[in-house]
mmCIF file of C-alpha atoms in Angstrom:
data_model
loop_
_atom_site.group_PDB
_atom_site.id
_atom_site.type_symbol
_atom_site.label_atom_id
_atom_site.label_comp_id
_atom_site.label_asym_id
_atom_site.label_seq_id
_atom_site.Cartn_x
_atom_site.Cartn_y
_atom_site.Cartn_z
ATOM 1 C CA MET A 1 -5.028 -114.676 123.199
ATOM 2 C CA THR A 2 -6.712 -111.780 121.381
ATOM 3 C CA THR A 3 -9.895 -112.297 123.401
ATOM 4 C CA THR A 4 -7.971 -112.015 126.666
ATOM 5 C CA ILE A 5 -6.262 -108.816 125.516
ATOM 6 C CA THR A 6 -9.598 -107.377 124.367
ATOM 7 C CA ARG A 7 -11.237 -108.171 127.704
ATOM 8 C CA ALA A 8 -8.325 -106.685 129.616
ATOM 9 C CA THR A 9 -8.375 -103.550 127.471
ATOM 10 C CA ARG A 10 -12.149 -103.219 127.868
ATOM 11 C CA ALA A 11 -11.887 -103.672 131.650
ATOM 12 C CA ALA A 12 -9.126 -101.085 131.899
ATOM 13 C CA GLY A 13 -11.116 -98.623 129.795
ATOM 14 C CA TYR A 14 -14.201 -99.151 131.930
ATOM 15 C CA GLN A 15 -12.248 -98.530 135.129
ATOM 16 C CA THR A 16 -10.855 -95.318 133.651
ATOM 17 C CA ALA A 17 -14.319 -94.133 132.561
ATOM 18 C CA LEU A 18 -16.160 -95.191 135.732
ATOM 19 C CA PRO A 19 -15.683 -91.908 137.664
ATOM 20 C CA PHE A 20 -17.011 -89.964 134.648
ATOM 21 C CA ILE A 21 -19.989 -92.344 134.321
ATOM 22 C CA ILE A 22 -20.902 -92.025 138.004
ATOM 23 C CA SER A 23 -20.425 -88.254 137.992
ATOM 24 C CA THR A 24 -22.542 -87.828 134.848
ATOM 25 C CA LYS A 25 -25.259 -90.097 136.215
ATOM 26 C CA GLU A 26 -25.473 -87.987 139.368
ATOM 27 C CA LYS A 27 -25.608 -84.772 137.323
ATOM 28 C CA VAL A 28 -28.378 -86.203 135.114
ATOM 29 C CA TYR A 29 -30.418 -87.162 138.173
ATOM 30 C CA GLU A 30 -29.886 -83.720 139.717
ATOM 31 C CA ALA A 31 -30.948 -81.994 136.478
ATOM 32 C CA LEU A 32 -34.215 -83.953 136.545
ATOM 33 C CA ARG A 33 -34.687 -83.210 140.244
ATOM 34 C CA ALA A 34 -34.210 -79.497 139.589
ATOM 35 C CA VAL A 35 -37.149 -79.375 137.161
ATOM 36 C CA ALA A 36 -39.443 -81.845 138.961
ATOM 37 C CA PRO A 37 -42.278 -82.575 138.476
ATOM 38 C CA ALA A 38 -41.688 -81.494 134.867
ATOM 39 C CA GLY A 39 -39.254 -83.507 132.814
ATOM 40 C CA LEU A 40 -36.469 -83.133 130.289
ATOM 41 C CA THR A 41 -35.558 -84.748 126.999
ATOM 42 C CA ALA A 42 -32.131 -86.343 126.597
ATOM 43 C CA GLU A 43 -31.143 -83.328 124.502
ATOM 44 C CA GLU A 44 -32.131 -80.950 127.297
ATOM 45 C CA VAL A 45 -30.318 -83.084 129.877
ATOM 46 C CA ALA A 46 -27.137 -83.096 127.770
ATOM 47 C CA GLU A 47 -27.290 -79.314 127.436
ATOM 48 C CA ARG A 48 -27.864 -78.738 131.164
ATOM 49 C CA VAL A 49 -25.239 -81.239 132.290
ATOM 50 C CA GLY A 50 -22.692 -80.307 129.641
ATOM 51 C CA CYS A 51 -22.112 -83.799 128.329
ATOM 52 C CA PRO A 52 -22.416 -85.416 124.896
ATOM 53 C CA LEU A 53 -25.933 -86.467 123.883
ATOM 54 C CA ASN A 54 -24.992 -90.150 123.707
ATOM 55 C CA SER A 55 -23.698 -89.976 127.305
ATOM 56 C CA ALA A 56 -26.921 -88.358 128.488
ATOM 57 C CA ARG A 57 -28.992 -91.044 126.759
ATOM 58 C CA SER A 58 -26.870 -93.822 128.233
ATOM 59 C CA ARG A 59 -27.091 -92.421 131.761
ATOM 60 C CA LEU A 60 -30.882 -91.906 131.424
ATOM 61 C CA ASN A 61 -31.275 -95.524 130.337
ATOM 62 C CA GLU A 62 -29.172 -96.725 133.280
ATOM 63 C CA ILE A 63 -31.234 -94.654 135.708
ATOM 64 C CA PHE A 64 -34.439 -95.896 134.024
ATOM 65 C CA THR A 65 -33.309 -99.518 134.432
ATOM 66 C CA ALA A 66 -32.743 -98.810 138.131
ATOM 67 C CA MET A 67 -36.354 -97.482 138.210
ATOM 68 C CA ARG A 68 -35.287 -94.019 139.383
ATOM 69 C CA VAL A 69 -36.800 -92.177 136.387
ATOM 70 C CA VAL A 70 -39.833 -92.677 134.165
ATOM 71 C CA VAL A 71 -40.907 -91.542 130.716
ATOM 72 C CA ILE A 72 -43.809 -89.114 131.153
ATOM 73 C CA GLY A 73 -44.488 -88.284 127.535
ATOM 74 C CA LYS A 74 -42.974 -87.085 124.295
ATOM 75 C CA ARG A 75 -41.925 -83.700 122.965
ATOM 76 C CA LEU A 76 -40.669 -82.509 119.597
ATOM 77 C CA SER A 77 -36.902 -82.618 119.320
ATOM 78 C CA ALA A 78 -35.284 -79.267 118.658
ATOM 79 C CA ARG A 79 -32.616 -81.073 116.627
ATOM 80 C CA SER A 80 -34.575 -83.546 114.517
ATOM 81 C CA GLY A 81 -38.181 -82.379 114.681
ATOM 82 C CA VAL A 82 -39.422 -85.839 115.710
ATOM 83 C CA LYS A 83 -41.041 -86.708 119.011
ATOM 84 C CA ILE A 84 -38.649 -87.932 121.686
ATOM 85 C CA ALA A 85 -39.078 -89.167 125.250
ATOM 86 C CA VAL A 86 -39.457 -86.782 128.175
ATOM 87 C CA TRP A 87 -37.847 -88.206 131.304
ATOM 88 C CA ALA A 88 -38.822 -87.303 134.872
ATOM 89 C CA LEU A 89 -38.564 -88.498 138.439
ATOM 90 C CA PRO A 90 -41.362 -90.858 139.439
ATOM 91 C CA PRO A 91 -44.272 -89.291 141.305
#
């Protein structure tokens, strides 16, 4: 019974979040298009789009899986000082 409730709750939560996910994904893609052919880090995308960093990373990974963006290199993170991926539209 608990599994059914958990699945139903998860499905309901997903349906509630879906418009936000789609909207954020479109904004992420547009942010990358605006700077093409240069790219942006997830941190830069989050700042431009106005969403949490974990949302920006998730949307970038979804767009990457759909083969609509590529990683073109690495750049030092302003937050952590380590190198992180730079995402861009494919050539």
